[in-house]
GROMACS .gro file of C-alpha atoms in nm:
model
  409
    1CYS     CA    1   1.870   3.837   0.256
    2TYR     CA    2   1.996   3.492   0.162
    3LEU     CA    3   2.357   3.608   0.163
    4LEU     CA    4   2.306   3.784   0.497
    5LEU     CA    5   2.157   3.469   0.651
    6LEU     CA    6   2.443   3.268   0.505
    7VAL     CA    7   2.700   3.498   0.666
    8LEU     CA    8   2.521   3.501   1.001
    9ASN     CA    9   2.488   3.123   1.009
   10GLY     CA   10   2.854   3.085   0.916
   11TRP     CA   11   2.951   3.325   1.194
   12ARG     CA   12   2.739   3.131   1.441
   13LEU     CA   13   2.892   2.804   1.327
   14VAL     CA   14   3.244   2.937   1.381
   15GLY     CA   15   3.196   3.154   1.687
   16HIS     CA   16   2.933   2.958   1.880
   17ARG     CA   17   3.016   2.594   1.823
   18ASP     CA   18   2.881   2.486   2.161
   19GLN     CA   19   2.537   2.625   2.083
   20VAL     CA   20   2.536   2.470   1.737
   21ARG     CA   21   2.635   2.136   1.886
   22ALA     CA   22   2.357   2.165   2.146
   23ASP     CA   23   2.101   2.244   1.874
   24LEU     CA   24   2.206   1.942   1.669
   25ALA     CA   25   2.179   1.716   1.975
   26SER     CA   26   1.827   1.838   2.059
   27PRO     CA   27   1.549   1.633   1.892
   28THR     CA   28   1.315   1.934   1.898
   29ARG     CA   29   1.556   2.179   1.734
   30SER     CA   30   1.792   1.972   1.520
   31PHE     CA   31   1.552   1.914   1.230
   32GLY     CA   32   1.517   2.289   1.192
   33ALA     CA   33   1.857   2.284   1.021
   34PHE     CA   34   1.683   2.141   0.712
   35THR     CA   35   1.525   2.483   0.657
   36PHE     CA   36   1.856   2.588   0.503
   37VAL     CA   37   1.815   2.320   0.236
   38ALA     CA   38   1.452   2.413   0.172
   39GLY     CA   39   1.524   2.786   0.159
   40SER     CA   40   1.814   2.743  -0.084
   41ASP     CA   41   1.613   2.523  -0.320
   42VAL     CA   42   1.299   2.737  -0.311
   43LEU     CA   43   1.505   3.045  -0.395
   44GLY     CA   44   1.679   2.851  -0.671
   45THR     CA   45   1.341   2.746  -0.815
   46ARG     CA   46   1.227   3.107  -0.829
   47LEU     CA   47   1.550   3.211  -1.001
   48ALA     CA   48   1.522   2.923  -1.248
   49LEU     CA   49   1.170   3.030  -1.344
   50ASP     CA   50   1.302   3.381  -1.408
   51GLY     CA   51   1.577   3.251  -1.636
   52HIS     CA   52   1.873   3.277  -1.398
   53THR     CA   53   1.991   2.924  -1.465
   54ALA     CA   54   2.349   2.961  -1.343
   55ALA     CA   55   2.246   3.097  -1.003
   56ALA     CA   56   1.983   2.825  -0.972
   57VAL     CA   57   2.243   2.554  -1.043
   58VAL     CA   58   2.473   2.696  -0.775
   59LEU     CA   59   2.188   2.692  -0.522
   60LEU     CA   60   2.103   2.336  -0.625
   61VAL     CA   61   2.461   2.226  -0.556
   62ILE     CA   62   2.454   2.398  -0.216
   63GLY     CA   63   2.118   2.245  -0.134
   64VAL     CA   64   2.217   1.893  -0.236
   65LEU     CA   65   2.541   1.903  -0.035
   66ALA     CA   66   2.362   2.037   0.273
   67TRP     CA   67   2.085   1.781   0.227
   68LEU     CA   68   2.331   1.493   0.218
   69VAL     CA   69   2.529   1.615   0.520
   70LEU     CA   70   2.228   1.697   0.736
   71GLY     CA   71   2.043   1.385   0.625
   72CYS     CA   72   2.319   1.169   0.770
   73LEU     CA   73   2.413   1.389   1.066
   74VAL     CA   74   2.086   1.507   1.220
   75PRO     CA   75   1.900   1.173   1.263
   76TRP     CA   76   2.209   1.009   1.411
   77VAL     CA   77   2.310   1.288   1.650
   78ALA     CA   78   1.960   1.386   1.762
   79VAL     CA   79   1.774   1.055   1.764
   80LEU     CA   80   1.976   0.739   1.705
   81ARG     CA   81   2.311   0.804   1.877
   82PRO     CA   82   2.361   0.576   2.181
   83PRO     CA   83   2.306   0.583   2.465
   84ARG     CA   84   1.944   0.687   2.423
   85ARG     CA   85   1.777   0.794   2.746
   86ARG     CA   86   1.427   0.769   2.601
   87PRO     CA   87   1.261   0.601   2.301
   88VAL     CA   88   1.251   0.765   1.963
   89VAL     CA   89   0.874   0.817   1.982
   90ALA     CA   90   0.912   1.038   2.290
   91ALA     CA   91   1.114   1.293   2.091
   92ALA     CA   92   0.894   1.316   1.779
   93THR     CA   93   0.756   1.663   1.700
   94GLY     CA   94   0.610   1.848   1.405
   95THR     CA   95   0.950   1.991   1.314
   96TRP     CA   96   1.058   1.648   1.191
   97PHE     CA   97   0.849   1.702   0.877
   98ILE     CA   98   1.101   1.968   0.771
   99ALA     CA   99   1.333   1.685   0.664
  100VAL     CA  100   1.065   1.575   0.417
  101VAL     CA  101   1.028   1.933   0.295
  102ALA     CA  102   1.403   1.956   0.235
  103SER     CA  103   1.408   1.635   0.031
  104GLN     CA  104   1.115   1.742  -0.184
  105SER     CA  105   1.263   2.090  -0.237
  106VAL     CA  106   1.567   1.927  -0.397
  107ALA     CA  107   1.333   1.733  -0.625
  108VAL     CA  108   1.140   2.048  -0.721
  109LEU     CA  109   1.453   2.245  -0.816
  110ALA     CA  110   1.611   1.954  -1.004
  111ALA     CA  111   1.291   1.892  -1.201
  112THR     CA  112   1.258   2.263  -1.279
  113LEU     CA  113   1.613   2.284  -1.416
  114GLN     CA  114   1.596   1.957  -1.613
  115PRO     CA  115   1.427   2.092  -1.929
  116VAL     CA  116   1.661   2.393  -1.959
  117VAL     CA  117   1.991   2.214  -1.895
  118GLY     CA  118   2.139   2.038  -2.194
  119ALA     CA  119   2.388   1.762  -2.120
  120GLY     CA  120   2.305   1.732  -1.752
  121GLY     CA  121   1.933   1.689  -1.802
  122ARG     CA  122   1.944   1.313  -1.752
  123GLY     CA  123   2.129   1.344  -1.422
  124LEU     CA  124   1.889   1.608  -1.295
  125ALA     CA  125   1.596   1.382  -1.379
  126VAL     CA  126   1.749   1.099  -1.178
  127LEU     CA  127   1.820   1.336  -0.888
  128ALA     CA  128   1.463   1.464  -0.892
  129VAL     CA  129   1.317   1.112  -0.888
  130VAL     CA  130   1.550   0.992  -0.610
  131ALA     CA  131   1.487   1.293  -0.387
  132TRP     CA  132   1.112   1.274  -0.445
  133SER     CA  133   1.107   0.901  -0.364
  134ILE     CA  134   1.303   0.953  -0.042
  135GLY     CA  135   1.059   1.221   0.067
  136ILE     CA  136   0.760   1.001  -0.015
  137VAL     CA  137   0.904   0.717   0.197
  138CYS     CA  138   1.008   0.941   0.487
  139TYR     CA  139   0.672   1.115   0.522
  140PRO     CA  140   0.472   0.815   0.651
  141LEU     CA  141   0.759   0.717   0.883
  142VAL     CA  142   0.763   1.061   1.044
  143ALA     CA  143   0.383   1.072   1.052
  144ILE     CA  144   0.368   0.739   1.235
  145LEU     CA  145   0.619   0.855   1.498
  146VAL     CA  146   0.436   1.183   1.554
  147ALA     CA  147   0.098   1.010   1.570
  148ALA     CA  148   0.236   0.757   1.819
  149TRP     CA  149   0.357   1.039   2.042
  150LEU     CA  150   0.017   1.209   2.029
  151LEU     CA  151  -0.159   0.882   2.117
  152ARG     CA  152   0.074   0.788   2.402
  153HIS     CA  153   0.087   1.125   2.576
  154GLN     CA  154  -0.176   1.356   2.709
  155VAL     CA  155  -0.214   1.633   2.458
  156ARG     CA  156  -0.186   1.975   2.616
  157PRO     CA  157  -0.214   2.316   2.450
  158ALA     CA  158   0.159   2.373   2.477
  159ALA     CA  159   0.219   2.043   2.292
  160LEU     CA  160   0.054   2.169   1.973
  161PRO     CA  161   0.270   2.460   1.853
  162PRO     CA  162   0.239   2.607   1.501
  163PRO     CA  163   0.517   2.385   1.352
  164TYR     CA  164   0.264   2.102   1.328
  165TRP     CA  165   0.134   2.281   1.018
  166VAL     CA  166   0.451   2.162   0.844
  167ALA     CA  167   0.281   1.820   0.822
  168MET     CA  168   0.043   1.969   0.567
  169GLY     CA  169   0.320   2.168   0.400
  170ALA     CA  170   0.521   1.850   0.347
  171THR     CA  171   0.231   1.692   0.156
  172ALA     CA  172   0.193   2.008  -0.052
  173ILE     CA  173   0.557   2.024  -0.161
  174SER     CA  174   0.545   1.650  -0.233
  175VAL     CA  175   0.256   1.717  -0.470
  176LEU     CA  176   0.449   2.000  -0.636
  177ALA     CA  177   0.755   1.780  -0.683
  178GLY     CA  178   0.538   1.501  -0.827
  179THR     CA  179   0.372   1.730  -1.080
  180ARG     CA  180   0.712   1.861  -1.189
  181ILE     CA  181   0.833   1.503  -1.239
  182THR     CA  182   0.533   1.431  -1.463
  183ARG     CA  183   0.657   1.708  -1.692
  184LEU     CA  184   1.015   1.585  -1.718
  185ALA     CA  185   1.144   1.600  -2.073
  186GLY     CA  186   1.356   1.333  -2.237
  187ALA     CA  187   1.361   0.955  -2.257
  188ALA     CA  188   1.053   0.742  -2.308
  189ASP     CA  189   1.140   0.515  -2.013
  190LEU     CA  190   1.005   0.786  -1.782
  191THR     CA  191   0.648   0.737  -1.901
  192ALA     CA  192   0.556   0.482  -1.634
  193LEU     CA  193   0.727   0.694  -1.370
  194ARG     CA  194   0.526   0.999  -1.476
  195GLU     CA  195   0.201   0.809  -1.430
  196LEU     CA  196   0.312   0.685  -1.087
  197ALA     CA  197   0.414   1.036  -0.978
  198GLY     CA  198   0.079   1.175  -1.091
  199GLY     CA  199  -0.119   0.916  -0.891
  200VAL     CA  200   0.090   0.953  -0.575
  201SER     CA  201   0.065   1.331  -0.600
  202LEU     CA  202  -0.314   1.312  -0.612
  203VAL     CA  203  -0.317   1.090  -0.300
  204PHE     CA  204  -0.089   1.326  -0.110
  205TRP     CA  205  -0.301   1.624  -0.215
  206ALA     CA  206  -0.613   1.459  -0.079
  207PHE     CA  207  -0.440   1.376   0.250
  208GLY     CA  208  -0.301   1.728   0.285
  209THR     CA  209  -0.643   1.875   0.217
  210ALA     CA  210  -0.790   1.656   0.492
  211LEU     CA  211  -0.527   1.781   0.734
  212ILE     CA  212  -0.630   2.147   0.698
  213PRO     CA  213  -0.955   2.130   0.902
  214VAL     CA  214  -0.777   1.919   1.164
  215LEU     CA  215  -0.502   2.175   1.204
  216VAL     CA  216  -0.752   2.462   1.210
  217ALA     CA  217  -0.949   2.285   1.483
  218ALA     CA  218  -0.631   2.221   1.684
  219THR     CA  219  -0.535   2.587   1.656
  220TRP     CA  220  -0.886   2.694   1.766
  221TRP     CA  221  -0.874   2.456   2.061
  222ARG     CA  222  -0.533   2.584   2.166
  223HIS     CA  223  -0.599   2.957   2.150
  224VAL     CA  224  -0.977   2.989   2.197
  225THR     CA  225  -1.086   2.695   2.408
  226CYS     CA  226  -0.772   2.670   2.623
  227ARG     CA  227  -0.708   3.047   2.602
  228VAL     CA  228  -0.341   3.030   2.518
  229PRO     CA  229  -0.242   3.393   2.440
  230LEU     CA  230  -0.226   3.458   2.069
  231ARG     CA  231   0.096   3.660   2.061
  232TYR     CA  232   0.368   3.676   1.802
  233GLU     CA  233   0.637   3.411   1.796
  234ALA     CA  234   0.877   3.306   1.524
  235THR     CA  235   0.709   2.966   1.484
  236TRP     CA  236   0.404   3.131   1.326
  237TRP     CA  237   0.601   3.152   1.003
  238SER     CA  238   0.572   2.772   0.987
  239VAL     CA  239   0.201   2.830   0.914
  240VAL     CA  240   0.265   3.070   0.626
  241PHE     CA  241   0.485   2.832   0.425
  242PRO     CA  242   0.240   2.535   0.423
  243LEU     CA  243  -0.051   2.754   0.318
  244GLY     CA  244   0.146   2.913   0.036
  245MET     CA  245   0.287   2.580  -0.079
  246TYR     CA  246  -0.060   2.424  -0.074
  247GLY     CA  247  -0.192   2.696  -0.303
  248VAL     CA  248   0.097   2.659  -0.549
  249ALA     CA  249   0.078   2.278  -0.547
  250THR     CA  250  -0.300   2.276  -0.596
  251HIS     CA  251  -0.277   2.519  -0.888
  252ASP     CA  252   0.007   2.321  -1.047
  253LEU     CA  253  -0.174   1.989  -1.003
  254GLY     CA  254  -0.492   2.130  -1.154
  255ARG     CA  255  -0.302   2.268  -1.453
  256THR     CA  256  -0.112   1.942  -1.508
  257GLY     CA  257  -0.421   1.725  -1.473
  258GLN     CA  258  -0.636   1.966  -1.673
  259LEU     CA  259  -0.869   2.029  -1.380
  260PRO     CA  260  -0.979   2.395  -1.398
  261LEU     CA  261  -1.168   2.383  -1.068
  262MET     CA  262  -0.860   2.262  -0.879
  263ALA     CA  263  -0.645   2.526  -1.044
  264ALA     CA  264  -0.895   2.794  -0.943
  265ILE     CA  265  -0.897   2.668  -0.583
  266GLY     CA  266  -0.520   2.691  -0.578
  267GLY     CA  267  -0.531   3.048  -0.702
  268TYR     CA  268  -0.779   3.159  -0.435
  269GLU     CA  269  -0.588   2.976  -0.163
  270THR     CA  270  -0.273   3.160  -0.263
  271TRP     CA  271  -0.446   3.488  -0.179
  272LEU     CA  272  -0.543   3.341   0.157
  273ALA     CA  273  -0.180   3.253   0.220
  274LEU     CA  274  -0.083   3.610   0.129
  275GLY     CA  275  -0.331   3.741   0.388
  276VAL     CA  276  -0.185   3.514   0.656
  277TRP     CA  277   0.164   3.629   0.560
  278ALA     CA  278   0.057   3.993   0.594
  279ALA     CA  279  -0.097   3.923   0.936
  280VAL     CA  280   0.215   3.748   1.066
  281PHE     CA  281   0.440   4.017   0.922
  282THR     CA  282   0.231   4.291   1.085
  283ALA     CA  283   0.242   4.106   1.417
  284MET     CA  284   0.621   4.079   1.386
  285LEU     CA  285   0.655   4.454   1.325
  286THR     CA  286   0.424   4.531   1.618
  287HIS     CA  287   0.624   4.302   1.844
  288LEU     CA  288   0.946   4.465   1.730
  289ARG     CA  289   0.807   4.815   1.789
  290ARG     CA  290   0.691   4.726   2.139
  291THR     CA  291   1.026   4.569   2.213
  292LEU     CA  292   1.217   4.877   2.103
  293ARG     CA  293   0.988   5.109   2.298
  294THR     CA  294   1.031   4.915   2.621
  295ARG     CA  295   1.230   5.119   2.870
  296PRO     CA  296   1.580   4.973   2.924
  297ASP     CA  297   1.572   5.064   3.296
  298LEU     CA  298   1.285   4.830   3.383
  299PRO     CA  299   1.377   4.575   3.650
  300PRO     CA  300   1.372   4.203   3.562
  301GLY     CA  301   1.021   4.067   3.521
  302ASP     CA  302   0.857   4.411   3.474
  303ALA     CA  303   0.876   4.414   3.096
  304SER     CA  304   0.556   4.458   2.900
  305PRO     CA  305   0.370   4.263   2.783
  306ALA     CA  306   0.369   4.021   3.073
  307GLY     CA  307   0.557   3.700   3.022
  308GLU     CA  308   0.804   3.844   2.773
  309GLY     CA  309   1.050   3.996   3.020
  310GLY     CA  310   1.319   3.742   2.941
  311ARG     CA  311   1.287   3.786   2.565
  312LEU     CA  312   1.283   4.164   2.593
  313ARG     CA  313   1.591   4.172   2.813
  314THR     CA  314   1.768   3.937   2.574
  315PHE     CA  315   1.675   4.158   2.280
  316ARG     CA  316   1.800   4.471   2.454
  317ARG     CA  317   2.125   4.299   2.544
  318TYR     CA  318   2.187   4.191   2.185
  319ALA     CA  319   2.066   4.528   2.052
  320GLY     CA  320   2.339   4.707   2.245
  321ALA     CA  321   2.140   4.899   2.504
  322ALA     CA  322   2.370   4.789   2.784
  323PHE     CA  323   2.673   4.881   2.576
  324LEU     CA  324   2.534   5.227   2.511
  325ARG     CA  325   2.464   5.282   2.880
  326ARG     CA  326   2.819   5.183   2.971
  327ALA     CA  327   2.961   5.408   2.699
  328VAL     CA  328   2.762   5.709   2.821
  329THR     CA  329   2.864   5.649   3.181
  330ARG     CA  330   3.230   5.614   3.082
  331ALA     CA  331   3.214   5.934   2.876
  332ARG     CA  332   3.071   6.123   3.173
  333CYS     CA  333   3.346   5.996   3.402
  334VAL     CA  334   3.616   6.095   3.155
  335TRP     CA  335   3.464   6.442   3.115
  336SER     CA  336   3.446   6.489   3.491
  337ARG     CA  337   3.811   6.391   3.536
  338VAL     CA  338   3.924   6.623   3.256
  339THR     CA  339   3.725   6.913   3.398
  340LEU     CA  340   3.863   6.854   3.749
  341ARG     CA  341   4.220   6.844   3.622
  342ARG     CA  342   4.173   7.169   3.434
  343ARG     CA  343   4.038   7.343   3.743
  344MET     CA  344   4.319   7.208   3.962
  345ALA     CA  345   4.579   7.312   3.707
  346ALA     CA  346   4.429   7.660   3.694
  347TRP     CA  347   4.432   7.690   4.078
  348VAL     CA  348   4.795   7.568   4.109
  349THR     CA  349   4.909   7.808   3.841
  350SER     CA  350   4.743   8.101   4.010
  351ARG     CA  351   4.892   8.003   4.351
  352HIS     CA  352   5.251   7.984   4.224
  353SER     CA  353   5.244   8.270   3.982
  354SER     CA  354   5.434   8.583   4.076
  355GLY     CA  355   5.253   8.912   4.092
  356ARG     CA  356   5.081   9.160   4.310
  357GLN     CA  357   4.765   8.947   4.321
  358ASN     CA  358   4.923   8.671   4.540
  359SER     CA  359   5.184   8.875   4.728
  360ILE     CA  360   4.960   9.133   4.895
  361ALA     CA  361   4.598   9.160   4.993
  362CYS     CA  362   4.385   9.224   4.693
  363SER     CA  363   4.013   9.260   4.661
  364SER     CA  364   3.985   9.263   4.283
  365ASP     CA  365   3.800   8.984   4.097
  366SER     CA  366   3.965   8.765   3.834
  367ARG     CA  367   3.773   8.580   3.566
  368ARG     CA  368   3.852   8.219   3.468
  369GLY     CA  369   3.632   8.015   3.240
  370GLY     CA  370   3.325   8.230   3.307
  371THR     CA  371   3.347   8.212   3.689
  372SER     CA  372   3.469   8.481   3.928
  373ARG     CA  373   3.725   8.434   4.205
  374SER     CA  374   3.841   8.688   4.461
  375SER     CA  375   4.207   8.691   4.559
  376SER     CA  376   4.280   8.673   4.929
  377SER     CA  377   4.557   8.791   5.155
  378ALA     CA  378   4.830   8.572   5.308
  379VAL     CA  379   4.651   8.555   5.644
  380GLU     CA  380   4.327   8.443   5.482
  381GLU     CA  381   4.513   8.179   5.280
  382ARG     CA  382   4.672   8.034   5.598
  383MET     CA  383   4.328   8.019   5.759
  384LEU     CA  384   4.194   7.836   5.453
  385VAL     CA  385   4.477   7.577   5.465
  386SER     CA  386   4.419   7.518   5.836
  387PHE     CA  387   4.047   7.467   5.779
  388LEU     CA  388   4.107   7.216   5.498
  389SER     CA  389   4.354   7.024   5.717
  390LEU     CA  390   4.101   7.006   5.997
  391VAL     CA  391   3.839   6.871   5.762
  392MET     CA  392   4.076   6.604   5.634
  393LEU     CA  393   4.159   6.493   5.989
  394THR     CA  394   3.800   6.474   6.107
  395SER     CA  395   3.679   6.295   5.793
  396ARG     CA  396   3.950   6.026   5.806
  397SER     CA  397   3.806   5.672   5.815
  398SER     CA  398   3.875   5.464   6.125
  399ALA     CA  399   3.976   5.173   5.910
  400ARG     CA  400   4.254   5.372   5.752
  401GLU     CA  401   4.594   5.398   5.918
  402PHE     CA  402   4.712   5.734   6.041
  403SER     CA  403   4.942   5.919   5.805
  404PRO     CA  404   5.130   6.232   5.900
  405THR     CA  405   5.110   6.353   5.542
  406ILE     CA  406   4.760   6.482   5.602
  407ILE     CA  407   4.876   6.722   5.876
  408PRO     CA  408   4.973   7.064   5.743
  409SER     CA  409   5.330   7.168   5.797
   0.00000   0.00000   0.00000
């Protein structure tokens, strides 16, 4: 899946540069590019835990390079590039926390690889500490901007989409990175840093835990009180990641701090995250099934369920339904032309062939292709030609100039 996503994103980058440029310039969509960094590092962490060190190092290199490029490009293009038509606070959304997640994912993978890498262990330790520190500094900055936007504007149901759960997920992955830093192996000068990382991780865990009831209440207010339809959308996956990361971080923090109760809470919360993942995955399959079963001949706006006509038409267009319809129509036209030519060729051959059948009156039947045709005499053939000429004259359009070629000789 990772390789497939890599190929598709590369194809989009090469073939649809205008759309990529528009996404990078949009404050609401540009920070989503950091998901590539987070996905690469999370996959690398899983591979490192399974013993695939070489693959994990490759993913770390890819993640660090993408993190550096996007970290310099996205804030400048989407937020800081002049001339700015509106203040920075007006563009702040929950997706901005993905930048923090990307930074902390680099720290998690570097800290995971540090004990198993020989000569490069010192450099990985420095990288883990630097990335973790940048994420710790960036989180309150993003939180202040998002909180300022919520305080300055009237909060509506549409203004609280699921990506706001990433605020809790960013605290969870910060805790996980901090606990991994406390277990760094090597020099004794990291002792003070380990104690600092442990204390900061505990503070972030407490803040992330306090955010959970707030986010649950906001989701209840949006979908129950304000009756926003609870239908599937891709942003619901931004709820699954924070819940899963919170469970892993809580379990890791409890194991590092020798707190059995916290470790147990993390284990139970992981099962809750698995249930949410199953619910979102089932909703995605149901949405996909309904989309595929929607009739392609529905007029615009009549797609079901209501309100998804545009998405369904877009899906059918990209799925190739229009291409298949054009291909079937073209095949029918080609078959009709071929059949007509065969019949005309058969009629011309029979008219110009020599034999008793076309030279004298004959009442016998001849078989061609499963159909019967009776031969006619010369007088009947002249009557048929005269009738066809009359039809051609009377059916001639008034807008068409007269041509003597349509008159029989």
